[in-house]
Short mmCIF file of C-alpha atoms and ligand atoms in Angstrom, two decimals:
data_model
loop_
_atom_site.label_atom_id
_atom_site.label_comp_id
_atom_site.label_asym_id
_atom_site.label_seq_id
_atom_site.Cartn_x
_atom_site.Cartn_y
_atom_site.Cartn_z
CA MET A 29 54.04 172.47 -162.46
CA ASP A 30 55.23 173.10 -166.03
CA ASN A 31 54.69 169.59 -167.42
CA PRO A 32 51.90 170.04 -170.02
CA TRP A 33 50.33 166.65 -169.28
CA GLN A 34 50.09 167.45 -165.55
CA ILE A 35 48.60 170.83 -166.48
CA ALA A 36 46.06 169.24 -168.82
CA GLN A 37 45.01 166.65 -166.23
CA LYS A 38 44.78 169.27 -163.49
CA GLN A 39 42.59 171.47 -165.69
CA PHE A 40 40.38 168.46 -166.36
CA ASP A 41 40.12 167.52 -162.66
CA VAL A 42 39.09 171.06 -161.72
CA THR A 43 36.51 171.16 -164.53
CA ALA A 44 35.15 167.71 -163.68
CA GLU A 45 34.65 168.84 -160.09
CA MET A 46 32.88 172.04 -161.18
CA ILE A 47 30.40 170.25 -163.41
CA GLY A 48 29.96 167.34 -160.99
CA LEU A 49 31.13 164.74 -163.50
CA GLU A 50 30.42 161.13 -162.61
CA ASP A 51 33.38 159.19 -161.28
CA TRP A 52 33.69 156.67 -164.13
CA LEU A 53 33.73 159.50 -166.68
CA ARG A 54 36.46 161.26 -164.73
CA ARG A 55 38.58 158.11 -164.75
CA LEU A 56 37.93 157.54 -168.46
CA LEU A 57 38.46 161.06 -169.74
CA ARG A 58 41.55 161.94 -167.70
CA GLU A 59 43.57 159.35 -169.66
CA PRO A 60 44.08 158.93 -173.43
CA LYS A 61 42.11 156.22 -175.24
CA LYS A 62 45.10 155.03 -177.23
CA VAL A 63 48.85 155.73 -177.15
CA ILE A 64 51.47 154.42 -179.52
CA VAL A 65 55.20 154.98 -179.47
CA VAL A 66 57.06 153.95 -182.60
CA SER A 67 60.69 153.63 -183.67
CA VAL A 68 61.30 155.38 -186.95
CA PRO A 69 64.49 154.19 -188.66
CA VAL A 70 65.71 156.59 -191.34
CA ARG A 71 68.63 156.32 -193.73
CA MET A 72 70.36 159.69 -193.50
CA ASP A 73 72.11 161.38 -196.40
CA ASN A 74 75.52 160.25 -195.10
CA GLY A 75 74.47 156.58 -195.34
CA ASN A 76 74.04 156.04 -191.56
CA VAL A 77 70.72 154.90 -190.10
CA LYS A 78 69.25 157.09 -187.36
CA VAL A 79 66.32 155.88 -185.24
CA PHE A 80 63.82 158.54 -184.18
CA GLU A 81 61.08 158.19 -181.57
CA GLY A 82 57.57 158.92 -182.83
CA TYR A 83 54.22 159.15 -181.07
CA ARG A 84 50.51 159.15 -181.86
CA VAL A 85 47.97 159.60 -179.10
CA GLN A 86 44.19 159.50 -179.37
CA HIS A 87 42.65 161.04 -176.29
CA SER A 88 38.99 160.59 -177.20
CA THR A 89 36.89 159.50 -180.15
CA ALA A 90 33.52 159.93 -178.42
CA ARG A 91 32.33 162.75 -180.73
CA GLY A 92 34.07 161.61 -183.92
CA PRO A 93 37.43 160.48 -185.28
CA ALA A 94 40.50 161.78 -183.44
CA LYS A 95 41.88 164.99 -184.90
CA GLY A 96 45.16 166.71 -184.23
CA GLY A 97 48.52 167.81 -185.56
CA ILE A 98 51.92 166.20 -185.85
CA ARG A 99 54.83 168.05 -184.28
CA TYR A 100 58.48 167.72 -185.27
CA HIS A 101 60.66 169.14 -182.51
CA PRO A 102 63.86 168.19 -180.64
CA ASP A 103 61.92 168.32 -177.32
CA ALA A 104 58.80 166.45 -178.51
CA ASN A 105 57.89 163.82 -175.91
CA LEU A 106 55.02 161.58 -174.92
CA ASP A 107 53.70 163.78 -172.10
CA GLU A 108 53.54 166.77 -174.41
CA VAL A 109 51.71 164.77 -177.09
CA LYS A 110 49.26 163.39 -174.51
CA ALA A 111 48.47 166.90 -173.27
CA LEU A 112 48.03 168.25 -176.76
CA SER A 113 45.71 165.35 -177.64
CA MET A 114 43.50 166.06 -174.62
CA TRP A 115 43.36 169.76 -175.52
CA MET A 116 42.32 168.76 -179.06
CA THR A 117 39.35 166.85 -177.62
CA TRP A 118 38.21 169.92 -175.72
CA LYS A 119 38.92 172.24 -178.66
CA CYS A 120 36.82 170.26 -181.12
CA ALA A 121 34.05 170.03 -178.54
CA VAL A 122 34.03 173.73 -177.60
CA VAL A 123 33.67 174.81 -181.23
CA ASP A 124 31.23 171.94 -181.74
CA ILE A 125 32.79 170.09 -184.67
CA PRO A 126 32.37 166.30 -184.94
CA PHE A 127 35.86 165.18 -183.94
CA GLY A 128 37.64 163.76 -180.94
CA GLY A 129 41.20 164.66 -180.00
CA GLY A 130 44.54 163.28 -181.11
CA LYS A 131 48.12 164.40 -181.54
CA GLY A 132 51.40 163.04 -182.83
CA GLY A 133 55.02 163.92 -183.00
CA ILE A 134 58.56 162.89 -183.72
CA ARG A 135 61.47 163.86 -181.51
CA CYS A 136 63.88 165.22 -184.10
CA ASP A 137 66.01 168.21 -184.90
CA PHE A 138 63.99 168.86 -188.06
CA LYS A 139 65.84 172.10 -188.87
CA SER A 140 69.12 170.24 -189.40
CA MET A 141 67.56 167.58 -191.66
CA SER A 142 67.58 167.66 -195.46
CA HIS A 143 64.42 167.55 -197.58
CA GLY A 144 65.14 163.91 -198.41
CA GLU A 145 65.71 162.92 -194.78
CA LEU A 146 62.47 164.61 -193.72
CA GLU A 147 60.57 162.82 -196.50
CA ARG A 148 61.98 159.41 -195.57
CA MET A 149 61.29 160.00 -191.86
CA THR A 150 57.72 161.15 -192.57
CA ARG A 151 56.95 158.19 -194.83
CA ARG A 152 58.34 155.64 -192.35
CA TYR A 153 56.44 157.25 -189.46
CA THR A 154 53.25 157.14 -191.54
CA LEU A 155 53.79 153.45 -192.20
CA GLU A 156 54.25 152.82 -188.47
CA ILE A 157 50.99 154.57 -187.53
CA ALA A 158 49.00 153.59 -190.67
CA GLY A 159 46.94 151.04 -188.73
CA ILE A 160 45.42 153.60 -186.40
CA ILE A 161 44.91 156.61 -188.68
CA GLY A 162 42.34 157.08 -191.46
CA PRO A 163 39.43 159.37 -192.37
CA THR A 164 37.07 157.66 -189.93
CA LYS A 165 39.69 156.89 -187.26
CA ASP A 166 42.21 159.65 -186.75
CA ILE A 167 43.12 162.53 -189.04
CA PRO A 168 46.54 164.20 -188.54
CA ALA A 169 47.37 167.78 -189.54
CA PRO A 170 50.37 170.14 -189.41
CA ASP A 171 51.74 171.55 -186.17
CA VAL A 172 55.09 173.05 -185.13
CA GLY A 173 57.80 171.85 -187.52
CA THR A 174 55.45 170.27 -190.05
CA ASP A 175 53.78 171.80 -193.10
CA SER A 176 51.65 171.07 -196.16
CA GLN A 177 54.50 169.20 -197.91
CA ILE A 178 54.74 166.80 -194.98
CA MET A 179 50.96 166.30 -195.09
CA ALA A 180 51.28 165.52 -198.82
CA TRP A 181 53.85 162.78 -198.06
CA ILE A 182 51.61 161.32 -195.34
CA MET A 183 48.63 161.30 -197.72
CA ASP A 184 50.70 159.69 -200.47
CA THR A 185 52.21 157.02 -198.20
CA TYR A 186 48.83 156.17 -196.64
CA SER A 187 47.18 156.01 -200.09
CA ALA A 188 50.01 153.75 -201.36
CA VAL A 189 49.81 151.44 -198.35
CA THR A 190 46.02 151.08 -198.52
CA GLY A 191 45.83 151.03 -202.34
CA ASN A 192 43.23 153.82 -202.46
CA TYR A 193 43.30 157.56 -203.07
CA ILE A 194 42.52 158.87 -199.58
CA PRO A 195 43.04 162.64 -199.27
CA ALA A 196 40.81 162.78 -196.14
CA VAL A 197 43.47 160.96 -194.06
CA VAL A 198 45.21 164.27 -193.30
CA THR A 199 44.33 167.94 -193.47
CA GLY A 200 46.53 170.93 -194.17
CA LYS A 201 47.49 169.50 -197.57
CA PRO A 202 48.56 171.64 -200.53
CA LEU A 203 45.57 172.99 -202.48
CA GLN A 204 46.47 170.98 -205.58
CA ILE A 205 45.93 167.63 -203.84
CA GLY A 206 42.82 168.23 -201.77
CA GLY A 207 43.80 171.05 -199.43
CA SER A 208 41.20 173.65 -198.56
CA GLU A 209 41.17 177.28 -199.49
CA GLY A 210 41.88 179.32 -196.36
CA ARG A 211 43.56 176.53 -194.36
CA LYS A 212 46.99 178.14 -194.32
CA GLU A 213 45.78 181.31 -192.58
CA ALA A 214 42.94 179.68 -190.60
CA THR A 215 44.51 179.59 -187.13
CA GLY A 216 45.66 183.21 -187.32
CA LYS A 217 42.28 184.20 -188.72
CA GLY A 218 40.51 182.41 -185.86
CA VAL A 219 42.70 184.28 -183.35
CA TYR A 220 41.80 187.51 -185.13
CA PHE A 221 38.02 186.79 -185.07
CA THR A 222 38.33 185.95 -181.37
CA ILE A 223 40.05 189.23 -180.54
CA LEU A 224 37.46 191.17 -182.56
CA SER A 225 34.63 189.35 -180.76
CA TYR A 226 36.24 190.11 -177.41
CA PHE A 227 36.46 193.87 -178.00
CA LYS A 228 32.97 193.89 -179.55
CA HIS A 229 31.63 192.20 -176.42
CA LYS A 230 33.48 194.72 -174.26
CA LYS A 231 32.10 197.53 -176.49
CA GLN A 232 35.64 198.87 -176.98
CA SER A 233 37.03 200.35 -180.17
CA ILE A 234 39.93 198.41 -181.68
CA LYS A 235 41.58 201.41 -183.33
CA GLY A 236 45.21 201.71 -182.23
CA LYS A 237 44.98 198.89 -179.70
CA LYS A 238 48.49 197.56 -179.12
CA VAL A 239 49.45 193.96 -179.76
CA VAL A 240 52.55 191.91 -178.88
CA ILE A 241 53.13 188.48 -180.42
CA GLN A 242 55.52 185.74 -179.33
CA GLY A 243 56.20 183.47 -182.34
CA PHE A 244 56.10 184.48 -185.96
CA GLY A 245 55.19 181.21 -187.64
CA ASN A 246 51.93 180.10 -189.16
CA ALA A 247 49.67 181.15 -186.27
CA GLY A 248 51.45 184.38 -185.28
CA LYS A 249 52.11 185.72 -188.75
CA TYR A 250 48.55 185.57 -190.10
CA ALA A 251 47.08 186.91 -186.86
CA ALA A 252 49.54 189.84 -187.11
CA LEU A 253 48.65 190.57 -190.74
CA LEU A 254 44.89 190.61 -190.14
CA LEU A 255 45.06 192.61 -186.93
CA GLU A 256 47.32 195.22 -188.52
CA LYS A 257 44.94 195.53 -191.47
CA ASP A 258 42.08 196.29 -189.06
CA GLY A 259 43.91 199.11 -187.26
CA PHE A 260 45.68 197.33 -184.39
CA THR A 261 49.32 198.40 -183.85
CA ILE A 262 51.72 195.47 -183.58
CA ILE A 263 54.46 196.77 -181.29
CA GLY A 264 56.46 193.66 -180.41
CA ILE A 265 57.22 190.36 -182.13
CA SER A 266 59.60 187.50 -181.39
CA ASP A 267 60.69 184.22 -182.90
CA SER A 268 63.18 181.57 -181.81
CA THR A 269 66.08 183.90 -182.70
CA GLY A 270 65.05 186.92 -180.59
CA ALA A 271 62.56 189.77 -180.34
CA ILE A 272 61.90 193.26 -181.70
CA TYR A 273 59.98 196.23 -180.33
CA ASN A 274 58.69 199.44 -181.87
CA PRO A 275 55.99 201.39 -179.98
CA LYS A 276 54.95 203.06 -183.25
CA GLY A 277 54.26 199.74 -184.92
CA ILE A 278 56.04 197.04 -186.90
CA LYS A 279 55.12 196.76 -190.60
CA ILE A 280 54.09 193.15 -190.93
CA ASN A 281 54.59 192.75 -194.68
CA LYS A 282 58.10 194.16 -194.34
CA LEU A 283 58.80 191.81 -191.44
CA ILE A 284 57.58 188.81 -193.46
CA GLU A 285 59.95 189.84 -196.25
CA THR A 286 62.86 190.13 -193.78
CA LYS A 287 62.09 186.81 -192.13
CA GLU A 288 61.87 185.06 -195.51
CA ARG A 289 65.22 186.52 -196.51
CA THR A 290 67.24 186.08 -193.29
CA LYS A 291 65.14 183.53 -191.35
CA SER A 292 65.03 185.88 -188.34
CA VAL A 293 62.76 188.68 -187.12
CA VAL A 294 65.69 190.46 -185.44
CA ASP A 295 67.04 191.54 -188.84
CA TYR A 296 64.02 193.84 -189.26
CA LYS A 297 65.46 197.36 -189.49
CA ASP A 298 62.91 199.73 -187.90
CA ALA A 299 62.72 198.31 -184.40
CA GLU A 300 64.74 197.92 -181.25
CA LYS A 301 66.14 194.44 -180.57
CA ILE A 302 65.12 193.10 -177.18
CA SER A 303 65.61 189.77 -175.45
CA GLY A 304 63.23 186.89 -176.18
CA SER A 305 61.98 186.96 -172.58
CA GLY A 306 61.55 190.77 -172.77
CA ILE A 307 58.64 190.28 -175.17
CA PHE A 308 56.41 189.34 -172.23
CA GLU A 309 57.15 192.52 -170.30
CA ILE A 310 55.98 195.04 -172.89
CA GLU A 311 52.97 197.15 -171.91
CA THR A 312 50.23 196.24 -174.39
CA ASP A 313 46.50 195.75 -174.80
CA VAL A 314 46.80 192.25 -176.25
CA LEU A 315 49.55 189.67 -175.83
CA ILE A 316 49.44 186.69 -178.20
CA PRO A 317 51.69 183.77 -177.29
CA ALA A 318 52.00 181.92 -180.62
CA ALA A 319 55.03 179.67 -180.13
CA LEU A 320 55.26 176.86 -177.60
CA GLU A 321 53.65 175.75 -174.33
CA SER A 322 54.41 176.84 -170.73
CA VAL A 323 56.10 180.11 -171.81
CA ILE A 324 54.03 182.16 -169.35
CA ASN A 325 54.81 180.66 -165.97
CA VAL A 326 55.59 181.56 -162.35
CA GLU A 327 58.84 183.18 -163.46
CA ASN A 328 57.23 185.87 -165.60
CA ALA A 329 53.46 185.98 -164.86
CA ASP A 330 53.82 188.95 -162.53
CA LYS A 331 55.90 190.88 -165.07
CA ILE A 332 53.25 190.80 -167.77
CA HIS A 333 51.70 194.16 -168.65
CA ALA A 334 48.97 193.07 -171.04
CA LYS A 335 45.24 193.59 -170.53
CA VAL A 336 44.28 190.49 -172.47
CA ILE A 337 46.23 187.36 -173.37
CA CYS A 338 44.91 185.50 -176.40
CA GLU A 339 46.43 182.03 -176.57
CA ALA A 340 47.30 181.22 -180.18
CA ALA A 341 49.73 178.53 -179.02
CA ASN A 342 48.56 175.41 -177.23
CA GLY A 343 49.09 175.54 -173.47
CA PRO A 344 51.29 178.67 -173.30
CA VAL A 345 50.12 179.58 -169.75
CA THR A 346 50.87 177.23 -166.85
CA THR A 347 48.28 176.57 -164.13
CA GLU A 348 50.17 178.64 -161.55
CA ALA A 349 50.57 181.52 -164.00
CA ASP A 350 46.86 181.32 -164.79
CA SER A 351 45.95 182.04 -161.18
CA ILE A 352 48.53 184.84 -160.87
CA LEU A 353 47.06 186.45 -164.02
CA LYS A 354 43.54 186.01 -162.64
CA ASP A 355 44.53 187.81 -159.42
CA ARG A 356 46.07 190.59 -161.52
CA LYS A 357 42.80 190.88 -163.50
CA ILE A 358 44.45 189.96 -166.80
CA THR A 359 41.93 188.20 -169.03
CA VAL A 360 43.11 185.01 -170.74
CA ILE A 361 41.26 183.83 -173.85
CA PRO A 362 42.07 180.12 -173.77
CA ASP A 363 43.81 178.14 -176.50
CA ILE A 364 40.99 175.66 -177.00
CA LEU A 365 38.82 178.54 -178.15
CA ALA A 366 41.27 181.10 -179.56
CA ASN A 367 43.31 178.82 -181.81
CA ALA A 368 40.45 176.61 -183.00
CA GLY A 369 40.39 178.27 -186.44
CA GLY A 370 42.93 175.77 -187.73
CA VAL A 371 40.96 172.71 -186.74
CA ILE A 372 37.71 174.26 -187.95
CA VAL A 373 39.10 174.71 -191.47
CA SER A 374 40.68 171.26 -191.18
CA TYR A 375 37.16 170.01 -190.57
CA PHE A 376 36.03 171.86 -193.72
CA GLU A 377 38.91 170.28 -195.66
CA TRP A 378 37.91 166.79 -194.48
CA VAL A 379 34.27 167.45 -195.44
CA GLN A 380 35.32 168.67 -198.90
CA ASN A 381 37.60 165.62 -199.38
CA LEU A 382 34.82 163.21 -198.43
CA GLN A 383 32.37 164.98 -200.77
CA GLY A 384 34.90 165.52 -203.57
CA TYR A 385 33.38 169.00 -203.88
CA TYR A 386 35.41 172.11 -203.13
CA TRP A 387 34.43 175.48 -201.62
CA THR A 388 35.60 178.99 -202.40
CA LYS A 389 37.75 180.96 -199.97
CA GLU A 390 34.75 183.21 -199.21
CA GLU A 391 32.64 180.18 -198.27
CA VAL A 392 35.41 178.89 -195.99
CA ASP A 393 35.92 182.29 -194.32
CA THR A 394 32.20 182.88 -193.77
CA ARG A 395 31.74 179.46 -192.17
CA LEU A 396 34.88 179.91 -190.06
CA LYS A 397 33.70 183.29 -188.78
CA PHE A 398 30.28 181.85 -187.97
CA LEU A 399 31.66 178.95 -185.91
CA MET A 400 34.29 181.06 -184.13
CA GLU A 401 31.80 183.74 -183.13
CA LYS A 402 29.21 181.19 -182.04
CA ALA A 403 31.77 179.43 -179.81
CA PHE A 404 33.12 182.70 -178.42
CA ASN A 405 29.64 183.92 -177.48
CA LYS A 406 28.77 180.64 -175.80
CA VAL A 407 32.01 180.73 -173.78
CA ILE A 408 31.77 184.37 -172.70
CA HIS A 409 28.14 184.04 -171.68
CA THR A 410 28.87 180.88 -169.69
CA ALA A 411 31.81 182.65 -168.01
CA GLU A 412 29.62 185.58 -167.02
CA GLU A 413 26.69 183.43 -165.91
CA ARG A 414 28.84 181.13 -163.78
CA ASN A 415 31.31 183.81 -162.71
CA VAL A 416 34.31 181.80 -163.90
CA SER A 417 37.28 182.49 -166.16
CA LEU A 418 36.99 182.06 -169.93
CA ARG A 419 39.24 178.99 -169.69
CA THR A 420 37.06 177.36 -167.07
CA ALA A 421 33.92 178.20 -169.05
CA ALA A 422 35.36 176.75 -172.27
CA LEU A 423 36.46 173.59 -170.48
CA MET A 424 33.10 173.21 -168.76
CA ILE A 425 31.28 173.39 -172.10
CA ALA A 426 33.73 171.02 -173.78
CA VAL A 427 33.97 168.39 -171.05
CA ASP A 428 30.20 168.41 -170.70
CA ARG A 429 29.74 167.77 -174.44
CA VAL A 430 32.32 164.96 -174.54
CA ALA A 431 30.89 163.38 -171.39
CA LEU A 432 27.38 163.50 -172.84
CA ALA A 433 28.50 161.83 -176.09
CA THR A 434 30.35 159.17 -174.09
CA LYS A 435 27.27 158.50 -171.96
CA LEU A 436 24.91 158.38 -174.94
CA ARG A 437 27.15 155.90 -176.74
CA GLY A 438 27.52 153.82 -173.57
CA ILE A 439 30.11 151.18 -172.87
CA TYR A 440 30.58 148.32 -175.35
CA SER A 441 31.71 145.32 -173.37
P1 LIG B 514 55.37 177.38 -186.60
O1 LIG B 514 56.45 176.36 -186.52
O2 LIG B 514 54.86 177.82 -187.91
O3 LIG B 514 55.84 178.70 -185.81
C1 LIG B 514 56.33 178.68 -184.51
C2 LIG B 514 56.98 180.03 -184.27
O4 LIG B 514 57.41 180.09 -182.92
C3 LIG B 514 58.25 180.29 -185.12
O5 LIG B 514 58.24 181.62 -185.55
C4 LIG B 514 59.38 180.06 -184.15
O6 LIG B 514 60.55 180.78 -184.49
C5 LIG B 514 58.74 180.58 -182.89
N1 LIG B 514 59.41 180.12 -181.67
C6 LIG B 514 59.87 178.90 -181.35
N2 LIG B 514 60.47 178.92 -180.14
C7 LIG B 514 60.38 180.20 -179.72
C8 LIG B 514 60.82 180.88 -178.55
N3 LIG B 514 61.46 180.23 -177.59
N4 LIG B 514 60.56 182.20 -178.44
C9 LIG B 514 59.90 182.88 -179.41
N5 LIG B 514 59.47 182.29 -180.54
C10 LIG B 514 59.71 180.97 -180.68
O7 LIG B 514 54.21 176.83 -185.66
P2 LIG B 514 52.67 177.28 -185.66
O8 LIG B 514 51.95 176.33 -186.52
O9 LIG B 514 52.56 178.72 -185.84
O10 LIG B 514 52.29 176.90 -184.14
C11 LIG B 514 52.55 177.78 -183.05
C12 LIG B 514 51.68 177.38 -181.89
O11 LIG B 514 50.32 177.45 -182.31
C13 LIG B 514 51.88 175.95 -181.38
O12 LIG B 514 51.64 175.93 -179.99
C14 LIG B 514 50.81 175.17 -182.08
O13 LIG B 514 50.46 173.99 -181.39
C15 LIG B 514 49.70 176.20 -182.08
N6 LIG B 514 48.68 175.97 -183.09
C16 LIG B 514 48.98 175.96 -184.42
C17 LIG B 514 47.96 175.71 -185.34
C18 LIG B 514 48.21 175.74 -186.83
O14 LIG B 514 47.24 175.54 -187.58
N7 LIG B 514 49.40 176.01 -187.29
C19 LIG B 514 46.66 175.46 -184.89
C20 LIG B 514 46.40 175.50 -183.52
C21 LIG B 514 47.42 175.75 -182.64
#
């Protein structure tokens, strides 16, 4: 079962059973609250009109407005967006920030599109979903294939359509127009705080611990930089073009330079080139999947030689792989906890936009660290108390919080 929506629903069903969730809450929370599919016509540079398919899904708004990224990818599809929106609900709940879960996407080959085509597609998509987004309704953010420039276009289009200056409609904006200090590196930093908390809890030194990372984009790159600075040795890294391995360590700043110049990690000089799938077979202390979902599955779960997997990506481990890893005593720190740094600083950005008062990077980092550590401790203690995996513990906490909010609000009918 590699379909992310089936995985997300299965995880929910198992959690609902474990916490004895009432039947009506199970039926309500296993489906999204709102789904829209939109046609996005775009005039391409050659004069032809192309029609893209776009999505926005709000899984739950019980604890606050929906929150979640927008993904541009050739394989983006409704099931993926639904799964990601459900995971956003649990993520916001497990780190206890006042948001529900949402997600969006456009099925497009964004890499082959010009700047102008991307801008026109983004603005038209924003127009199509303008009725259901807003600072108190649903707040998009960047995800795979989207960045701060795209958030700036969304903010501008939404502000133009509504006739008001509304920076709080999206997060992950450039600093100059209401972005937050620390947002860019927040997901990687959250992954880093999580790994530190894990080894602290295990009373293990981090010096020289080996790390392998799949994906060298926003999440993977900043996690790598921070971990290297603290004494971890990053021995393997991959991106969509291939993978590299050096047991003595890859110099992250040098790799960033190479990737900026050639767009590929495989052009890094001081490492052996290995296959993209080979990245999962390296013997390491920590493996960080930081690319796409379902990459650790029945095909490779028994070839993994990591002690801990820290999920920077959303849904990188399938349900079947999860149980194989459990049997093999490989700890998995789940996505909804490990990669929550991004949404936490998005929350800070939204707060700052609503207040019109901006924080320093130190203030952002201190608050991020506080929330990440608090959530990690709650999850690990629940896991130990209930004798369940970290994923199950995180889901139990999250589903319980969302269910309680739903019950307290009651049904308006
Ligand atoms: P990104 O587009 O910046 O980077 C993705 C990276 O993955 C790129 O380096 C790309 O080359 C690589 N990649 C793609 N296909 C690959 C493959 N088959 N093998 C190896 N590498 C491959 O995206 P990102 O923002 O870093 O997001 C990565 C993951 O983290 C996604 O699952 C996303 O949902 C999740 N995430 C991101 C954030 C955030 O704030 N950026 C927050 C939470 C979760």
